[in-house]
Coordinates of C-alpha atoms and ligand atoms in Angstrom, one line a residue:
X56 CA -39.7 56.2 -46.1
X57 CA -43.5 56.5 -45.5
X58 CA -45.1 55.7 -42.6
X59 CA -48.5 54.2 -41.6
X60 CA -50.5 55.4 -38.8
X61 CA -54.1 55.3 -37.4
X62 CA -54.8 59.2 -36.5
X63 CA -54.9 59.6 -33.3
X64 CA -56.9 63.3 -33.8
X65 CA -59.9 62.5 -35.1
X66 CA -62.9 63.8 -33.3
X67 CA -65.0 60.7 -32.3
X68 CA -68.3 62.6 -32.2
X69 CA -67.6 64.2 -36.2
X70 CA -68.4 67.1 -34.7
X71 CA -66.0 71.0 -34.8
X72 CA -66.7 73.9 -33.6
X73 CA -66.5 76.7 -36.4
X74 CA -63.1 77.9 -35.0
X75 CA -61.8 74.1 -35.1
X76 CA -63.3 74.1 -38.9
X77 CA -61.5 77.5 -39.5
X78 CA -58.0 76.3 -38.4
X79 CA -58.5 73.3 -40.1
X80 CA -59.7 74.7 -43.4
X81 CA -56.7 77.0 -43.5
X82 CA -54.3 73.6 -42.5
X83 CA -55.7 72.0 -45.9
X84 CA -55.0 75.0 -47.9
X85 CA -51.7 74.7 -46.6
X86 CA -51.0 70.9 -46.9
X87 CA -52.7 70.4 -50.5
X88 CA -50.8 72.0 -52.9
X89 CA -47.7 70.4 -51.3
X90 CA -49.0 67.0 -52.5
X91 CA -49.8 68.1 -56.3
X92 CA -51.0 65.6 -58.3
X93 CA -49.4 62.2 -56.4
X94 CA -53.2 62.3 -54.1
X95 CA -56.3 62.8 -55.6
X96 CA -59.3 63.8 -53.1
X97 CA -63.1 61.6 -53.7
X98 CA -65.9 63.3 -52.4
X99 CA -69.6 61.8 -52.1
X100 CA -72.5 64.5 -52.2
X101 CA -73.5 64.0 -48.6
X102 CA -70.2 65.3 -47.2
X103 CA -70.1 68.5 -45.5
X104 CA -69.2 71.6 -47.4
X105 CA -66.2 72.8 -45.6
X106 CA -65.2 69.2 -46.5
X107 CA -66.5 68.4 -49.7
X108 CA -65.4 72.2 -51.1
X109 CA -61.1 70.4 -51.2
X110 CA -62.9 67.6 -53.3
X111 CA -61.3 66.6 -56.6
X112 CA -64.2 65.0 -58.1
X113 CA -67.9 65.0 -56.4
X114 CA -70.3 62.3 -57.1
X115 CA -72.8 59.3 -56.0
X116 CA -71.0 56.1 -55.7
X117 CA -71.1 55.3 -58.9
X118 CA -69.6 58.1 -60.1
X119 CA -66.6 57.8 -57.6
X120 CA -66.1 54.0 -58.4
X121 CA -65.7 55.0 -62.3
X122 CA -63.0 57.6 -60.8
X123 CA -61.3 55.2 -58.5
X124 CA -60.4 52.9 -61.3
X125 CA -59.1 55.9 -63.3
X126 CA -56.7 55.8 -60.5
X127 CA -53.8 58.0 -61.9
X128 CA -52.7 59.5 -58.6
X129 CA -50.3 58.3 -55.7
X130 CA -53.1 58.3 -52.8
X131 CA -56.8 58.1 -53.1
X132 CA -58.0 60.5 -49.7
X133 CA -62.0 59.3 -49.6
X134 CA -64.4 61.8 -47.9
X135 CA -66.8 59.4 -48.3
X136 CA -67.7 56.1 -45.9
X137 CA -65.8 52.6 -45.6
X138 CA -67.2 50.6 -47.9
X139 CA -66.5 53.2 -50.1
X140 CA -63.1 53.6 -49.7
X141 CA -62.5 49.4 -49.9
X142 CA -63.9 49.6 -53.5
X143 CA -61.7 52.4 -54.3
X144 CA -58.6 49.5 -53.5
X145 CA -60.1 46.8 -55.6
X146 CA -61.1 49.2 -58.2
X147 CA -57.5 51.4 -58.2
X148 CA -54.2 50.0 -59.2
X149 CA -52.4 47.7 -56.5
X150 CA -49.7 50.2 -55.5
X151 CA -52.2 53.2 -54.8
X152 CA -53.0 53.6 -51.5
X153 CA -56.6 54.7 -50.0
X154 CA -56.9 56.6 -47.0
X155 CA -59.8 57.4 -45.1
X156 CA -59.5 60.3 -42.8
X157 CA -62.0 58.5 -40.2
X158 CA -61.9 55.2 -39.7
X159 CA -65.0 56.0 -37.5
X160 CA -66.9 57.0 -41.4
X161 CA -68.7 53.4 -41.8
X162 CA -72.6 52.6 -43.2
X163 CA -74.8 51.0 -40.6
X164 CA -76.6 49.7 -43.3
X165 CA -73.7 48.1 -45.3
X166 CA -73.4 46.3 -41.7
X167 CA -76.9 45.2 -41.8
X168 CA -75.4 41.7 -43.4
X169 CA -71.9 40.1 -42.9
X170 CA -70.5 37.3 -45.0
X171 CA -71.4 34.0 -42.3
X172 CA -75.4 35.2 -42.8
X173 CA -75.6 35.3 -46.8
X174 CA -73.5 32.3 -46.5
X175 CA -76.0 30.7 -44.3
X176 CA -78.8 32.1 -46.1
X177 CA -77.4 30.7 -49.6
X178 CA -77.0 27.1 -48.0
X179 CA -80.8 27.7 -46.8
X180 CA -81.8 28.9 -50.2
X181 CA -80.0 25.6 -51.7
X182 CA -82.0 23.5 -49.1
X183 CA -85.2 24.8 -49.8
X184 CA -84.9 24.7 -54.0
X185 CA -83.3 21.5 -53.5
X186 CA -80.1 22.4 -56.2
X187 CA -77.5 24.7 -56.0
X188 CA -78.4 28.3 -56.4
X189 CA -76.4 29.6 -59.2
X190 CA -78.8 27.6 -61.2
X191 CA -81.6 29.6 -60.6
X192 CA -80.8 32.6 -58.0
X193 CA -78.3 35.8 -59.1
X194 CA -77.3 37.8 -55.8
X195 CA -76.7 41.0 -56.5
X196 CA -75.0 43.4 -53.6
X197 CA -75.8 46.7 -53.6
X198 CA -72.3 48.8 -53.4
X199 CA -72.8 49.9 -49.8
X200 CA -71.7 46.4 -48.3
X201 CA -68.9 45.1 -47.5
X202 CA -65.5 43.9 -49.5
X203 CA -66.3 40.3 -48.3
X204 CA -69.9 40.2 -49.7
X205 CA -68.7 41.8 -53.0
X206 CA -66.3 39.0 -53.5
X207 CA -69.4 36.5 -52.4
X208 CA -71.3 37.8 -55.1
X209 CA -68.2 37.7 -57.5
X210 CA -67.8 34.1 -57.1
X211 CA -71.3 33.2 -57.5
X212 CA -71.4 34.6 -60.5
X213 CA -73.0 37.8 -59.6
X214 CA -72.4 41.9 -59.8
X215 CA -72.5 44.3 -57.1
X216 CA -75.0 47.6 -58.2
X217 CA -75.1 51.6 -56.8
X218 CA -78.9 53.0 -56.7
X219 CA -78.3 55.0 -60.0
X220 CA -77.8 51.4 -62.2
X221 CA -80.1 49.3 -59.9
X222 CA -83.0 48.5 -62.6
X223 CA -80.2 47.7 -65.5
X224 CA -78.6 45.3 -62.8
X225 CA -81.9 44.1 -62.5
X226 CA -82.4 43.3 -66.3
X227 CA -79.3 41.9 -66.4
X228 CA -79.6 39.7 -63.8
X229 CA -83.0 38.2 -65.1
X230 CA -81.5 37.5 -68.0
X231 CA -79.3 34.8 -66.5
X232 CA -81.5 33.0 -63.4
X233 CA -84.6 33.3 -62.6
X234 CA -84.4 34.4 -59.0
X235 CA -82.2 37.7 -57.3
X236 CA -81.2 37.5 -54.5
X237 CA -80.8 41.2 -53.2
X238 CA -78.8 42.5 -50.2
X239 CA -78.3 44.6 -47.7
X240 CA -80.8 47.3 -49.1
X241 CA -84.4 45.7 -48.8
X242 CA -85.6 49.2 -50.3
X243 CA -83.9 49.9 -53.3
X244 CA -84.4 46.3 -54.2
X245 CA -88.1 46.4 -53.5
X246 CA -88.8 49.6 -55.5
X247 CA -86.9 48.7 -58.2
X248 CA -88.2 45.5 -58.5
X249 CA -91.6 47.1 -58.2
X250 CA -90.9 49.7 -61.2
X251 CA -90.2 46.6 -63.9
X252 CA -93.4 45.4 -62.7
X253 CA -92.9 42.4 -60.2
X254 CA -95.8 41.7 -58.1
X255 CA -94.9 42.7 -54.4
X256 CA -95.9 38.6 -53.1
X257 CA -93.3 37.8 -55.5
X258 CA -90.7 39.8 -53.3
X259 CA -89.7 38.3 -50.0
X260 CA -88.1 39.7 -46.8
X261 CA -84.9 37.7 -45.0
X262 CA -84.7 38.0 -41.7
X263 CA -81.0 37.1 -41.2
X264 CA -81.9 35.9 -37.8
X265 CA -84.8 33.2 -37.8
X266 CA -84.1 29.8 -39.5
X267 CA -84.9 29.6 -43.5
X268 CA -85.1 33.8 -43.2
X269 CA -88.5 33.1 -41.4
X270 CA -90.1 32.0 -45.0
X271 CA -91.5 28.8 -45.8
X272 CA -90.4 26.6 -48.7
X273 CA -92.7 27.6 -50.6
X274 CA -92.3 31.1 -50.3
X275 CA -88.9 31.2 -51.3
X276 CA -89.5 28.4 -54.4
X277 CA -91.8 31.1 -55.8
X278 CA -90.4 34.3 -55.3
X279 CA -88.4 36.4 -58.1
X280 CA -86.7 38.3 -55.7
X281 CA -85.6 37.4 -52.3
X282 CA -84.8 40.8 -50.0
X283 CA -82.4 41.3 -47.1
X284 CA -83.9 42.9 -44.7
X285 CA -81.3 46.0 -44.3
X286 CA -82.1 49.8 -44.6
X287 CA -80.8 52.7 -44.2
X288 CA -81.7 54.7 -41.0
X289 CA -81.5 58.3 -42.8
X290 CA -83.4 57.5 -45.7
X291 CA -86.1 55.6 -43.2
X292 CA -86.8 59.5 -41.6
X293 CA -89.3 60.2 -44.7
X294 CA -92.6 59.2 -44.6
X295 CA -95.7 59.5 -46.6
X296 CA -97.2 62.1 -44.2
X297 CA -94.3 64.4 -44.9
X298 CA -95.3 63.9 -48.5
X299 CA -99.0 64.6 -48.1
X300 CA -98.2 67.6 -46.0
X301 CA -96.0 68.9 -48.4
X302 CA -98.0 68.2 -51.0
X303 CA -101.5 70.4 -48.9
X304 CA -99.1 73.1 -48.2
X305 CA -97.5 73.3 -51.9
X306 CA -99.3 71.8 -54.3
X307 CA -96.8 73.2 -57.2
X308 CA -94.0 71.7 -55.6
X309 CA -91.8 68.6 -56.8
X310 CA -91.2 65.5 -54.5
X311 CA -87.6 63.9 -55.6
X312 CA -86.4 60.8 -53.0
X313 CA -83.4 58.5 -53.2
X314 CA -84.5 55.2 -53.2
X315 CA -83.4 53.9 -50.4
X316 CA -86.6 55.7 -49.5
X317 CA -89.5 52.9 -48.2
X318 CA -91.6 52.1 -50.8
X319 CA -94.8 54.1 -49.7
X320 CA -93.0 57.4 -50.2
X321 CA -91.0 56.5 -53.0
X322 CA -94.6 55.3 -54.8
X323 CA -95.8 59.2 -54.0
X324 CA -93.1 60.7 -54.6
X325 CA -92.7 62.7 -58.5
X326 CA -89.3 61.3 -58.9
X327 CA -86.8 58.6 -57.7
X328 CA -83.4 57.9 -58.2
X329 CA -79.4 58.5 -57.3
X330 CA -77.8 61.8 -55.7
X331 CA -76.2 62.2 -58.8
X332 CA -80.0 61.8 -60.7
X333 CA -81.4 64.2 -57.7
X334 CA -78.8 66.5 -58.5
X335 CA -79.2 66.7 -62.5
X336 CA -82.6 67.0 -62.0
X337 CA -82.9 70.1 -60.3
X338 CA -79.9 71.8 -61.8
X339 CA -82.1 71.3 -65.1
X340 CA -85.3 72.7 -63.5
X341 CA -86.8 75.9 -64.3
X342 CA -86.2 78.9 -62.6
X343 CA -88.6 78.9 -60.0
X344 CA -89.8 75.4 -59.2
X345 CA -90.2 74.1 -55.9
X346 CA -88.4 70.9 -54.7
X347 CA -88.6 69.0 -51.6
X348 CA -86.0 66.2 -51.7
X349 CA -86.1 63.1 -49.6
X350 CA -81.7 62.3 -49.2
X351 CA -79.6 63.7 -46.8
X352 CA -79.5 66.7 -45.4
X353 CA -76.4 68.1 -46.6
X354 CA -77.1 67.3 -50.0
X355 CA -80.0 69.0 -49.6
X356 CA -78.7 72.3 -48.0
X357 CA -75.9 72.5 -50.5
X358 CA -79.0 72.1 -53.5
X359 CA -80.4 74.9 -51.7
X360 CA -77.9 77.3 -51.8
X361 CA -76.6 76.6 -55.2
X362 CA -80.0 77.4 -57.0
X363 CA -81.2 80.3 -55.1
X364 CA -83.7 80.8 -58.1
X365 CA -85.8 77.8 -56.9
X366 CA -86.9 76.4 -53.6
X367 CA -84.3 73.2 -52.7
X368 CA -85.4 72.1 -48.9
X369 CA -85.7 68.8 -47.2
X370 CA -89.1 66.4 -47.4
X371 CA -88.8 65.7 -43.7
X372 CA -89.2 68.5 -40.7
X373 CA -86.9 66.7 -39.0
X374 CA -82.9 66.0 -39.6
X375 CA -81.8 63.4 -41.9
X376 CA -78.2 63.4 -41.8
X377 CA -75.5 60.8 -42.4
X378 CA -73.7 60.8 -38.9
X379 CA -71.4 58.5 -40.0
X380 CA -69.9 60.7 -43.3
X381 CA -70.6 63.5 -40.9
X382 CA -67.5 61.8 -38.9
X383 CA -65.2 63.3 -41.9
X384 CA -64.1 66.3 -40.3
X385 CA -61.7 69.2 -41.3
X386 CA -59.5 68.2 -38.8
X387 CA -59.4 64.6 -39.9
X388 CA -59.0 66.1 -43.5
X389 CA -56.0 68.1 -42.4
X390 CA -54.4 65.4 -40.3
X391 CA -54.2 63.1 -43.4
X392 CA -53.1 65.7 -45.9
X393 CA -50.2 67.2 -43.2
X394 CA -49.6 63.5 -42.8
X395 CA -48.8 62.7 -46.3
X396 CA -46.5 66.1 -46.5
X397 CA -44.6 64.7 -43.6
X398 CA -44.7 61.0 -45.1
X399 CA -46.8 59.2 -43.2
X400 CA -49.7 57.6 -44.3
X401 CA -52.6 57.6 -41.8
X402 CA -55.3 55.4 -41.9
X403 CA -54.7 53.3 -45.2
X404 CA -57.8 51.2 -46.1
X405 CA -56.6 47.8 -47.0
X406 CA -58.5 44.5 -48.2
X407 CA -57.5 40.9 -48.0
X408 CA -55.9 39.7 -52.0
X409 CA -58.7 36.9 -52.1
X410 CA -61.2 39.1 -51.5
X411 CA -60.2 41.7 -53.5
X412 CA -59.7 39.2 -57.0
X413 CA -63.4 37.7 -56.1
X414 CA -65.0 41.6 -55.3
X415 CA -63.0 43.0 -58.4
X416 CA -64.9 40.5 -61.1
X417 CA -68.2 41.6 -59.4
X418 CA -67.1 45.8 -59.1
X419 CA -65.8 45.4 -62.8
X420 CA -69.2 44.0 -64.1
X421 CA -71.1 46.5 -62.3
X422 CA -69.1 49.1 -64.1
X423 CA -70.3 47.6 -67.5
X424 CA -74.0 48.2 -66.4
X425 CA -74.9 51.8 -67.4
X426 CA -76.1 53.8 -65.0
Ligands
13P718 P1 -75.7 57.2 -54.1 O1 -75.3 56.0 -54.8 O2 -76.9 57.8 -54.6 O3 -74.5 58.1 -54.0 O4 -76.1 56.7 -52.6 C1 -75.1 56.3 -51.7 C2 -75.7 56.2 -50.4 O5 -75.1 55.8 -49.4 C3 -77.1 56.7 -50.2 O6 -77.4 56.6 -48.9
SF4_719 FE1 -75.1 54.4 -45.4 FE2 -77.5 55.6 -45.2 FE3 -75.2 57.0 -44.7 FE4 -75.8 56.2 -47.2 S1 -77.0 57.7 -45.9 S2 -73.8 56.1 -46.2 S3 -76.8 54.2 -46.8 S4 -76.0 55.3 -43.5

């Protein structure tokens, strides 16, 4: 009979020492091929390495939904964040269970906007077009968000989107209203929407927490896109000067950003796009080339060492890690893996049924938007 547990090991902080990260390296070796083929393990690019090296399958969040709803094996282990591991239950089959070794591995900005303020903000959106909004306005979520604004935007008619099929979400969306409405991610909204050409004053900023998002009437009857105003703290650490100095210092060199970037570095930057794009694209570079990439840092390390031929290092002097997928330790790794050998589930992911049908329509259509 399994059991289910919360794991009481995890380190709160994310952090090990390399002796902690030895012992619990050799703990997975031991655990994993125990469990065979009944778990598979998800990994997202900005894991750590002695993490991400017991990884299945690697890949942006796109990537990993497309392997969720595979969903062949017993237990889906995510070394990844929460929101993550919730669209691996409504994407996997109903008698698959998702673990996440931390339950402490969340997305500050997929909390930048819970269900009662897009609620509020759709009523206010009504108000001010005077007609109901899925006449005119198509929210979109972007993935990192939670289960309970996915199904928001399922039932409204709408499909969630990862930063590697934002534009074709886009296009899709236009094609249907006139009006997006685009949350949490106020960046990836605004550069996309900039790179199909619509005029920045047709963009507008909600701020969840003055009345009518602190826009007139006006504003919002004439905007095409309507922004929440979310971001994500990593991806806020590069700036243009980081560009500009790179650029003084290296004028040879490539500048590749996520966008979840602001839009003043993305618009300097030589590229834009996904992990997984970020990824391709330097793998296909020539020997040689110089690359300074504005994601997370241990994306960027791992870049680094892989293509020892070129120059990999990050856009910003300064650390832009994840803290919160940092909280994926070893240990916690270990603990669930030992955990399932023993039969115990620890930390299974669940989401409400009602939630799941409404997020599952919107998950599904984002699936049939190429990336
Ligand atoms: P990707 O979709 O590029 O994997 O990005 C996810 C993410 O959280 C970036 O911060
Ligand atoms: Fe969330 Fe930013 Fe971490 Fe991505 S990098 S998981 S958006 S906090």
């Amino acid at each position: 009979m399994v059991q289910e547990n919360q794991n009481p090991y995890t380190a709160k902080s994310g952090t090990e020492t390399q002796e902690q990260e030895q012992i619990a390296v050799e703990r997975i070796r031991q655990a994993r091929p125990k469990l065979g083929e009944q778990v598979v393990i998800l990994g997202h690019h900005y894991q750590r390495d002695a993490v991400i090296q017991f990884a299945d399958f690697q890949g942006d969040s796109y990537k990993l939904c497309q392997e969720a709803a595979k969903g062949a094996a017993q237990y889906i282990v995510f070394a990844g964040v929460h929101f993550m591991a919730e669209s691996a239950v409504i994407l996997g089959r109903p008698d698959q269970t998702v673990i996440l070794p931390s339950l402490e591995a969340g997305c500050p900005l997929a909390d930048m906007a819970n269900l009662a303020q897009v609620e509020t903000a759709w009523q206010e959106i009504e108000t001010a077009l005077g007609s109901d909004p899925v006449e005119h306005v198509m929210p979109i979520t972007y993935v990192n968000s939670t289960a309970e604004l996915k199904a928001f935007v399922g039932r409204h008619g709408g499909t969630v989107c990862t930063s590697s099929n934002a534009r074709n979400a886009l296009t899709w969306a236009f094609t249907q209203r006139e009006k997006v409405f685009f949350f949490p991610d106020q960046h990836l909204g605004r550069n996309t929407g900039k790179a199909m050409n619509i005029p920045l004053d047709e963009m507008i900023l909600w701020d969840p927490f003055k009345p009518q998002g602190g826009l007139t009437t006006t504003d919002i009857q004439q905007a095409r896109i309507i922004l929440w105003d979310g971001y994500c703290s990593v991806h806020q650490g590069f700036l243009p000067s980081h560009i500009d100095e790179w650029r003084n210092k290296h004028p040879d060199s490539n500048i590749i950003v996520h966008p979840e970037c602001n839009m003043n570095v993305v618009d300097r930057a030589d590229y834009v796009g996904s992990t997984e794009f970020i990824i391709k694209t330097i793998e296909a570079a020539p020997s040689g080339s110089k690359w300074a990439v504005g994601t997370e840092i241990q994306l960027v390390n791992r870049l680094g060492k892989r293509h020892t031929d070129k120059l990999v290092v990050s856009l910003s002097p300064i650390t832009c890690r994840c803290d919160t997928m940092y909280r994926i330790t070893t240990t916690a790794l270990a603990d669930v893996l030992e955990g399932l050998v023993a039969g115990t589930v620890i930390n299974p992911i669940t989401v409400p049924d009602d939630i799941q049908r409404h997020a599952k329509v919107a998950l599904d259509r984002m699936l049939t938007i190429p990336s």
